[in-house]
CSV table of N, CA and C in Angstrom, one decimal:
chain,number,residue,atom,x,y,z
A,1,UNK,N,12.6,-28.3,-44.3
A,1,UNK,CA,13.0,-28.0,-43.0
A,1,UNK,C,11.8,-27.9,-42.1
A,2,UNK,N,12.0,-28.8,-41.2
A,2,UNK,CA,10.5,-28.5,-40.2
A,2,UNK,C,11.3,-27.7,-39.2
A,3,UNK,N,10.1,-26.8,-38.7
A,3,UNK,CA,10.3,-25.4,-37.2
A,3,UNK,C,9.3,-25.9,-36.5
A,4,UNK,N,9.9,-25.6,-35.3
A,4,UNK,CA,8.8,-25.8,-34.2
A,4,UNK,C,9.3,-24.3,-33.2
A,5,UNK,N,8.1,-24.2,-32.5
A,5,UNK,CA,8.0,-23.5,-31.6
A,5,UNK,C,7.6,-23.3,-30.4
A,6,UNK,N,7.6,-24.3,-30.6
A,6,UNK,CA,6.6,-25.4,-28.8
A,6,UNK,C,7.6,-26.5,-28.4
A,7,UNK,N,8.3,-26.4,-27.3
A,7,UNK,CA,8.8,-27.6,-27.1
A,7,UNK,C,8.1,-29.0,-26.9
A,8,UNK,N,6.9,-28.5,-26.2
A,8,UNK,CA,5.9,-30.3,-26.8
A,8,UNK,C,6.1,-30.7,-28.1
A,9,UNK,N,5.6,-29.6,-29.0
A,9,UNK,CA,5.8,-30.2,-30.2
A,9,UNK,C,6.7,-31.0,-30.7
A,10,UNK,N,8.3,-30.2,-30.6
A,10,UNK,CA,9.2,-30.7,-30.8
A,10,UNK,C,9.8,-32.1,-29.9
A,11,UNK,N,9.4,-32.3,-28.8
A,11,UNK,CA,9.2,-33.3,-28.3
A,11,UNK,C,9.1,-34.7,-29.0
A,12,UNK,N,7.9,-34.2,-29.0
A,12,UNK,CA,6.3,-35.1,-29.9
A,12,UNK,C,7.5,-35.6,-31.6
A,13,UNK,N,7.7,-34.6,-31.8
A,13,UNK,CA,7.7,-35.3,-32.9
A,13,UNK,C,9.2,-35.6,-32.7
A,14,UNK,N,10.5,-35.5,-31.9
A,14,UNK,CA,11.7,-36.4,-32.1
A,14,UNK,C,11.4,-37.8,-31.4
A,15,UNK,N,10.5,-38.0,-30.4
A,15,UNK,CA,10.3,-39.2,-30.0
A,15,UNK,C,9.1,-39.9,-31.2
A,16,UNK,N,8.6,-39.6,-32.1
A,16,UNK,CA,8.2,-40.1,-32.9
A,16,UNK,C,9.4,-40.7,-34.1
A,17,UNK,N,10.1,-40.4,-34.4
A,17,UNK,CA,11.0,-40.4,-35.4
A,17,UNK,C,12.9,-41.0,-35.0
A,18,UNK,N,12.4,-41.0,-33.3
A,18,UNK,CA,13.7,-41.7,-33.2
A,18,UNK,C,13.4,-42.5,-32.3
A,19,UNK,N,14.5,-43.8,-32.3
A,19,UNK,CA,14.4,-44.4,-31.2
A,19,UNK,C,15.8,-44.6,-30.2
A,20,UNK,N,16.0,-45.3,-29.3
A,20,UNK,CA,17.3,-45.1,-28.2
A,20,UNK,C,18.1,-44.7,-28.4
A,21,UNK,N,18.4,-45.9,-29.9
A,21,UNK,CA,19.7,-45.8,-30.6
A,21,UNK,C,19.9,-45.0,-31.5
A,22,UNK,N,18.8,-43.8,-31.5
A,22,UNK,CA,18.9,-42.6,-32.5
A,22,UNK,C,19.8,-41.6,-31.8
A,23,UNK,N,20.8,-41.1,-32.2
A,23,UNK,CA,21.9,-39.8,-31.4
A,23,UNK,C,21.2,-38.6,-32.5
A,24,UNK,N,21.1,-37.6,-31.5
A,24,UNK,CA,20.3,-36.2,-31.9
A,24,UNK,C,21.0,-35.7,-31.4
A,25,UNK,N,21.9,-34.3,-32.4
A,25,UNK,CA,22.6,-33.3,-32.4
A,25,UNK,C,22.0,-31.8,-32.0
A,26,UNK,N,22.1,-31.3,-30.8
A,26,UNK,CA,21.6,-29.9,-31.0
A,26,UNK,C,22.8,-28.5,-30.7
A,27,UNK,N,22.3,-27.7,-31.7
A,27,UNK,CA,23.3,-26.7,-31.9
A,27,UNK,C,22.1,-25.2,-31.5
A,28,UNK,N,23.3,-25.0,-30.2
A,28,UNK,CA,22.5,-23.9,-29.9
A,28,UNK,C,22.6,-22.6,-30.1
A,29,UNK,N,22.1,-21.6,-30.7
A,29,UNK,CA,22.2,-20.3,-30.8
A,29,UNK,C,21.5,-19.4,-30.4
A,30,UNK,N,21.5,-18.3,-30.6
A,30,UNK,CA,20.7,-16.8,-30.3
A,30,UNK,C,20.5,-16.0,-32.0
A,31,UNK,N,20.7,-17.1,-33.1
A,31,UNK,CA,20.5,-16.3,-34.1
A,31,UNK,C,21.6,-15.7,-34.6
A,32,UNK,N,21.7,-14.9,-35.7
A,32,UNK,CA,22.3,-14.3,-36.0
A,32,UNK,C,23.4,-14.6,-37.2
A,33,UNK,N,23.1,-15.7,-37.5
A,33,UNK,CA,24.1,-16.9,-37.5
A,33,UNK,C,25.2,-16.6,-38.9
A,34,UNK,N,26.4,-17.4,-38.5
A,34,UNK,CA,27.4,-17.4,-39.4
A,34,UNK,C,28.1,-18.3,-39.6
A,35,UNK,N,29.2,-18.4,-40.6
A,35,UNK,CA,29.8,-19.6,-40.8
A,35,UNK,C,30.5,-20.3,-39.7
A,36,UNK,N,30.8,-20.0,-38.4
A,36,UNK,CA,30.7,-21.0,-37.6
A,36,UNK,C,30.4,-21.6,-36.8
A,37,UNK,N,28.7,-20.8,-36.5
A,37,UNK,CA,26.9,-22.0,-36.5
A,37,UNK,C,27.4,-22.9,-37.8
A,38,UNK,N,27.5,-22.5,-38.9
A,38,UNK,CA,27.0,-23.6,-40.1
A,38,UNK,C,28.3,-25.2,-40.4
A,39,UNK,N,29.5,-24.6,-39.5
A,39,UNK,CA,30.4,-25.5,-39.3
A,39,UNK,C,30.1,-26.9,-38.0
A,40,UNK,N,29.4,-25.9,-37.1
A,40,UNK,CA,28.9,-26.6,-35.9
A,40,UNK,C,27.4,-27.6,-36.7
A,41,UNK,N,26.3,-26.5,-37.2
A,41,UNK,CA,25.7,-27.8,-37.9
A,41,UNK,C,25.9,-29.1,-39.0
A,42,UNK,N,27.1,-28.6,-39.8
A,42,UNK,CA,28.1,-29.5,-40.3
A,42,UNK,C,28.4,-30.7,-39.3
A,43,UNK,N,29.3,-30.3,-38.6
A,43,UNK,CA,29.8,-31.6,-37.8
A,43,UNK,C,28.8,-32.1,-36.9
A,44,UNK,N,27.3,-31.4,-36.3
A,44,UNK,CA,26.7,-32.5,-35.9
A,44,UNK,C,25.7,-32.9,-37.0
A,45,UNK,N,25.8,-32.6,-38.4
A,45,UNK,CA,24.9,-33.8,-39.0
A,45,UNK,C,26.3,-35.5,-39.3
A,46,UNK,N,27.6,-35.1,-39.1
A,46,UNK,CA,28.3,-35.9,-39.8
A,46,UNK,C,28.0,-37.1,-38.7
A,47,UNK,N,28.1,-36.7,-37.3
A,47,UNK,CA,27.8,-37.3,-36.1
A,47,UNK,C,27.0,-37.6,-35.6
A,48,UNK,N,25.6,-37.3,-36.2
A,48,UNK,CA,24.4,-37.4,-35.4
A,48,UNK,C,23.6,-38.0,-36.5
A,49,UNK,N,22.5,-38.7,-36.3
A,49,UNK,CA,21.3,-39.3,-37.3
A,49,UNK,C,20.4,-38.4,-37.4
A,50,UNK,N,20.1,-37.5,-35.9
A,50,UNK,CA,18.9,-36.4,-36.4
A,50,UNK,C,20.0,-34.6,-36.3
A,51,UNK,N,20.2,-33.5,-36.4
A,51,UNK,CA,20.4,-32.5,-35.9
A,51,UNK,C,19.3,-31.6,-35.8
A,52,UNK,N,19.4,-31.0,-34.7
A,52,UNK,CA,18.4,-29.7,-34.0
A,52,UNK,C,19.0,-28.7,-33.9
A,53,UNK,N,18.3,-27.6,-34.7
A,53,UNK,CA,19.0,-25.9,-33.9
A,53,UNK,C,18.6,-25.6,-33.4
A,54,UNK,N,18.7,-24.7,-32.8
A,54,UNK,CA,17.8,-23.6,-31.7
A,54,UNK,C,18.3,-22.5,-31.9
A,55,UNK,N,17.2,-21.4,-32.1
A,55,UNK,CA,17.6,-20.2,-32.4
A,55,UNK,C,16.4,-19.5,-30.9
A,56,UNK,N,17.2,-19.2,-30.5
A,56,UNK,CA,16.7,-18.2,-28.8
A,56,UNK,C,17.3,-17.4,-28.6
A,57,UNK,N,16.7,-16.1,-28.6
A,57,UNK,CA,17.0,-14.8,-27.9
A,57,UNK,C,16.9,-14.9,-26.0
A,58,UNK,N,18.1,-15.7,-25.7
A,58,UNK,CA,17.3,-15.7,-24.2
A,58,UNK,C,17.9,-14.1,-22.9
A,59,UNK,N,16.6,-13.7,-23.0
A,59,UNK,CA,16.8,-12.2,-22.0
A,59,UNK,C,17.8,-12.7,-20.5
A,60,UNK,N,17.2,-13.8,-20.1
A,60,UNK,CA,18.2,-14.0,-19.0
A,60,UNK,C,20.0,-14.0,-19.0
A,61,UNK,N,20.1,-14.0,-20.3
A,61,UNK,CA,21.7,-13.7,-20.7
A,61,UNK,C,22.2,-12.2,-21.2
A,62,UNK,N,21.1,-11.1,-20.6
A,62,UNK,CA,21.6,-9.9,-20.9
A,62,UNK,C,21.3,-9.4,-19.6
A,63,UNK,N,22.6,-8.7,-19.2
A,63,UNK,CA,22.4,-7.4,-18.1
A,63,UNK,C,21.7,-6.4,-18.4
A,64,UNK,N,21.7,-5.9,-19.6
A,64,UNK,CA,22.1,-4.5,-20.5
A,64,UNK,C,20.5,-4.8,-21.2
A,65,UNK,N,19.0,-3.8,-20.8
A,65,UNK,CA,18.2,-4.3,-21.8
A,65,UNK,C,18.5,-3.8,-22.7
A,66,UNK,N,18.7,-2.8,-23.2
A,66,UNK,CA,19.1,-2.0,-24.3
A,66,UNK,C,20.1,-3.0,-25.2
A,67,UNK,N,20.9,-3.7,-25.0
A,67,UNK,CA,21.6,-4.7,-25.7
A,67,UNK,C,21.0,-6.2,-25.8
A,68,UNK,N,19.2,-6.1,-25.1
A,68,UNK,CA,18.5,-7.4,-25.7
A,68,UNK,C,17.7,-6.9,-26.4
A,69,UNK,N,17.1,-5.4,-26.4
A,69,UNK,CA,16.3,-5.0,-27.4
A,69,UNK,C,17.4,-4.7,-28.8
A,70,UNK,N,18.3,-4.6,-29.2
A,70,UNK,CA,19.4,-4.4,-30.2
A,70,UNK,C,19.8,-5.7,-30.6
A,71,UNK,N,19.6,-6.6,-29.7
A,71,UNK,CA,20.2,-8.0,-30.1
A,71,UNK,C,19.4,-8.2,-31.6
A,72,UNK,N,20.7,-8.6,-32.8
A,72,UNK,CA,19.4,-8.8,-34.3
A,72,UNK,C,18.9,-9.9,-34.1
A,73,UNK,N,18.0,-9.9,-34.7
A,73,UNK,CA,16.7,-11.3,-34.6
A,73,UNK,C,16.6,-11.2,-36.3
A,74,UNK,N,17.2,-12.4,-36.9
A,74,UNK,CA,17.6,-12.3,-38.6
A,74,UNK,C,16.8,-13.6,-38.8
A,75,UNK,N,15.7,-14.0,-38.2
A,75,UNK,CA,15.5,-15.9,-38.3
A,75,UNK,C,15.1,-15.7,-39.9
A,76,UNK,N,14.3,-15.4,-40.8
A,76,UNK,CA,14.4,-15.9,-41.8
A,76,UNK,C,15.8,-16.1,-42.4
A,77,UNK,N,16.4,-14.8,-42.7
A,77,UNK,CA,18.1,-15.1,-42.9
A,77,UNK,C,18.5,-16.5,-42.4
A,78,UNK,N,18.5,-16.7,-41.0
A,78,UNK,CA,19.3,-17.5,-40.3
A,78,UNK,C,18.7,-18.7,-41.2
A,79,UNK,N,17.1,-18.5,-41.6
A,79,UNK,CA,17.5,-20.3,-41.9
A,79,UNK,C,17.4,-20.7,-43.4
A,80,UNK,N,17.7,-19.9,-44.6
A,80,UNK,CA,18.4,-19.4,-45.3
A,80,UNK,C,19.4,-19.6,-45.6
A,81,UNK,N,20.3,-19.4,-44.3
A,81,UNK,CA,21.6,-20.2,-44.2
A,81,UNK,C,21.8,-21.7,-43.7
A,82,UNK,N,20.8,-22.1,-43.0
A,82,UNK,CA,20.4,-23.3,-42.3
A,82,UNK,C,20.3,-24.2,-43.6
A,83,UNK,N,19.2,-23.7,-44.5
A,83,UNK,CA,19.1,-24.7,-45.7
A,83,UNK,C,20.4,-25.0,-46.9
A,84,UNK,N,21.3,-24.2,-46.6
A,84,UNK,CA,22.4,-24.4,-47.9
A,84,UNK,C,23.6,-25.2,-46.6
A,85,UNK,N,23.2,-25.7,-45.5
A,85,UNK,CA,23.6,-26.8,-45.1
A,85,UNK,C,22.9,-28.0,-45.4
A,86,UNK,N,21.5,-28.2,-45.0
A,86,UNK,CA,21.1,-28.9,-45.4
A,86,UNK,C,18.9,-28.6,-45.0
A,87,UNK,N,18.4,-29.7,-45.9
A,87,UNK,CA,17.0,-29.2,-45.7
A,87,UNK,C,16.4,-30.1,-44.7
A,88,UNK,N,17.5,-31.2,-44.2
A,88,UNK,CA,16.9,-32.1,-43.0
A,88,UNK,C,17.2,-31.8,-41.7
A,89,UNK,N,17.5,-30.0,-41.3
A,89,UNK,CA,18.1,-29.7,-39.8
A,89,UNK,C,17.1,-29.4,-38.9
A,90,UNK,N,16.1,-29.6,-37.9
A,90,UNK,CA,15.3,-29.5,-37.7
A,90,UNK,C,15.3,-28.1,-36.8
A,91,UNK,N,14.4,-27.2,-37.4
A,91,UNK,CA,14.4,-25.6,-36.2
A,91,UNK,C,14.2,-25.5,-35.2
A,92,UNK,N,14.4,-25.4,-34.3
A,92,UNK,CA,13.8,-25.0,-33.0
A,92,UNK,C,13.4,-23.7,-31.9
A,93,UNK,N,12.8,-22.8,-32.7
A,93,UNK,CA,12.2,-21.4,-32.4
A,93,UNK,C,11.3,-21.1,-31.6
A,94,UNK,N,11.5,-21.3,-30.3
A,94,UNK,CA,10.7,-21.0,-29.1
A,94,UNK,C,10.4,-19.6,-28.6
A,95,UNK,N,9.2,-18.8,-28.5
A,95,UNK,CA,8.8,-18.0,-27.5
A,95,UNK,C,10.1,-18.0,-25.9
A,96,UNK,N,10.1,-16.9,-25.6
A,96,UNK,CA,10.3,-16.4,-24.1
A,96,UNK,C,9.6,-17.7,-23.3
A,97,UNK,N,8.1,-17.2,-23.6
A,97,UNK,CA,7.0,-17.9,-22.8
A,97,UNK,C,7.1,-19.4,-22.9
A,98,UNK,N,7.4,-19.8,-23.7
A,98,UNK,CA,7.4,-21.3,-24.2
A,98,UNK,C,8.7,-21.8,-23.1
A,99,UNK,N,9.8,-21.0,-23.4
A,99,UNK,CA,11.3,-21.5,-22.4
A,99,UNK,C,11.1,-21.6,-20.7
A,100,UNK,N,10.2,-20.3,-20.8
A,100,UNK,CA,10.0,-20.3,-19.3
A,100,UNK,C,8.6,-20.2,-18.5
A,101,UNK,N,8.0,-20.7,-19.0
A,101,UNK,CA,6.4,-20.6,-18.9
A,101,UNK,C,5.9,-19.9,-18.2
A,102,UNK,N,6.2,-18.4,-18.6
A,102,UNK,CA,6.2,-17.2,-17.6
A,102,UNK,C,6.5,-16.9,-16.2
A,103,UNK,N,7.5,-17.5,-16.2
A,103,UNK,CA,8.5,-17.2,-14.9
A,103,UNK,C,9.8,-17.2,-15.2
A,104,UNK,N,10.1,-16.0,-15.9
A,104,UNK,CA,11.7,-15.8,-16.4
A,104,UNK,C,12.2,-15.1,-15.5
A,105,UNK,N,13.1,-15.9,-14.6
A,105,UNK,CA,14.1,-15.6,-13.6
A,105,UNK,C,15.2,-15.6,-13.9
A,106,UNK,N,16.6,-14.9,-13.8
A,106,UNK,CA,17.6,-15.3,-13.7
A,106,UNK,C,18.4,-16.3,-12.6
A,107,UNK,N,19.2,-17.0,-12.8
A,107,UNK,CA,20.2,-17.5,-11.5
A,107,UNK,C,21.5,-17.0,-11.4
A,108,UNK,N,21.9,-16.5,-10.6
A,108,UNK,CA,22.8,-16.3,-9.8
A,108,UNK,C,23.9,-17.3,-9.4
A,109,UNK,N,24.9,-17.4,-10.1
A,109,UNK,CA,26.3,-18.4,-10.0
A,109,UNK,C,27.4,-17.6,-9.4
A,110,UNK,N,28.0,-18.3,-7.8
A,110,UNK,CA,29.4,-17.3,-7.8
A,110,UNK,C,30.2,-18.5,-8.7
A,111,UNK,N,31.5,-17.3,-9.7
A,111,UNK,CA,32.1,-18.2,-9.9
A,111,UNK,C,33.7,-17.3,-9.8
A,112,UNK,N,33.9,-17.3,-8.3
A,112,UNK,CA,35.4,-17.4,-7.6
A,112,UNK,C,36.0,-16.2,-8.4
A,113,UNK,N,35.3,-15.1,-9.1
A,113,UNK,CA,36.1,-14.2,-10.0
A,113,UNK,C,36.2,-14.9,-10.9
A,114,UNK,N,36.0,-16.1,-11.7
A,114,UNK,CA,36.4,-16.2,-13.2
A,114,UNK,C,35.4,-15.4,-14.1
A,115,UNK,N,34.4,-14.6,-13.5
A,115,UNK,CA,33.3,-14.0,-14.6
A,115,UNK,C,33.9,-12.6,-14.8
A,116,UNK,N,35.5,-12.4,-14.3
A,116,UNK,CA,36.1,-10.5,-14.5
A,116,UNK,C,37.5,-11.3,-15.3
A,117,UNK,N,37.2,-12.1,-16.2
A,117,UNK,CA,37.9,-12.6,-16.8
A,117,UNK,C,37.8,-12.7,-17.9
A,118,UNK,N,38.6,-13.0,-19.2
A,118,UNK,CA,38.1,-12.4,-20.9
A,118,UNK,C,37.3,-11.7,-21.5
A,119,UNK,N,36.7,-11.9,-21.5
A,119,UNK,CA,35.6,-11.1,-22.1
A,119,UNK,C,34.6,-10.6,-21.0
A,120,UNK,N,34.7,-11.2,-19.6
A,120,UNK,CA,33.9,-10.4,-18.2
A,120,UNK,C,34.4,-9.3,-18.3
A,121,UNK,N,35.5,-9.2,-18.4
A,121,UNK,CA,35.7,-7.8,-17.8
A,121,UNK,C,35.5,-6.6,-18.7
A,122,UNK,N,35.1,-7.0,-19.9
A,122,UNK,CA,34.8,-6.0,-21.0
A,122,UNK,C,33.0,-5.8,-20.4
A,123,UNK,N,32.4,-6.7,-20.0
A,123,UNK,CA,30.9,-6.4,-19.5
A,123,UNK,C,30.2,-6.2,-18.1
A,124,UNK,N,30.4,-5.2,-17.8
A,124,UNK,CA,30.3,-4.0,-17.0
A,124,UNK,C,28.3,-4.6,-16.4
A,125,UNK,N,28.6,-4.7,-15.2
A,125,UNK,CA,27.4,-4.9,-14.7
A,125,UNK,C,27.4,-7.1,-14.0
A,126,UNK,N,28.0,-7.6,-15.0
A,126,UNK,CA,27.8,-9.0,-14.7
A,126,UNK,C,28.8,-9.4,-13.7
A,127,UNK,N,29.9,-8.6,-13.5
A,127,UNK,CA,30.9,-9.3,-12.1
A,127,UNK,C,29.7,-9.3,-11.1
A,128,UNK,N,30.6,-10.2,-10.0
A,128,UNK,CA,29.3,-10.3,-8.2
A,128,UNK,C,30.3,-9.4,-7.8
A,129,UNK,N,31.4,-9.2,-8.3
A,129,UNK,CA,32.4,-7.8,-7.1
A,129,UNK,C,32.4,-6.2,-7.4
C-alpha cells in the first residue's frame, strides 16, 4: 500500500501511473473506519482501475472543538483494515496544512433550513437560525 501525504506527491504519482482512460476511485473519510468505508472501497476497486482513500480529520467540519479534539484518529488500525481489502488501495493522509495551506477557513452555506433537519437538529450550534 503506498500513503502519501502531500497532495503534489499524490498528484505526481497518479498522473504518472494513469492515463485519460484510467478511472480513479476516491473514497473519502475522517478515519475511523468500518465495514461500510471497506464496502465503499470494495465497489470502487470493482469500478475503477486505480482506488484512493483519504483519511482527513477536517476541523472545518466541527462546530464543537471539543468534539474535533475527541474525534479518534485510528490511522494505523484504519489501514489494517484497508489492507484485508486489498494492498493496491492507495492512502491519502494529508496534514491540516497540506489541505489548506494555512488558511483554514470555514464557508458559510444558507441552505433554506434544510441544515435543522435529521441529524441538524441533533447539532446544536450549526443551524444559521
Amino acid at each position: 500500500m503506498l500513503v502519501f501525504n502531500k497532495k503534489v506527491d499524490l498528484v505526481a504519482h497518479l498522473k504518472a501511473i494513469s492515463t485519460q482512460e484510467t478511472s480513479i476511485g476516491l473514497v473519502p473519510t475522517m478515519g475511523a473506519l468500518h465495514q461500510g468505508h471497506l464496502s465503499l472501497l470494495e465497489e470502487s476497486i470493482r469500478n475503477n482501475d486505480i482506488t484512493v482513500v483519504s483519511i482527513f480529520v477536517n476541523p472545518t467540519q466541527f462546530n464543537n472543538s471539543e468534539d474535533l479534539l475527541n474525534y479518534p484518529r485510528t490511522q494505523e488500525n484504519d489501514i489494517e483494515k484497508i489492507k484485508t481489502v486489498s494492498e493496491n488501495i492507495i492512502l491519502y493522509a494529508p496534514t491540516v496544512e497540506d489541505v489548506y495551506e494555512e488558511k483554514t477557513v470555514s464557508q458559510h452555506f444558507d441552505f433554506d433550513g434544510l441544515e435543522n433537519q435529521m441529524e441538524g437538529k441533533f447539532r446544536p450550534g450549526i443551524s444559521t437560525e
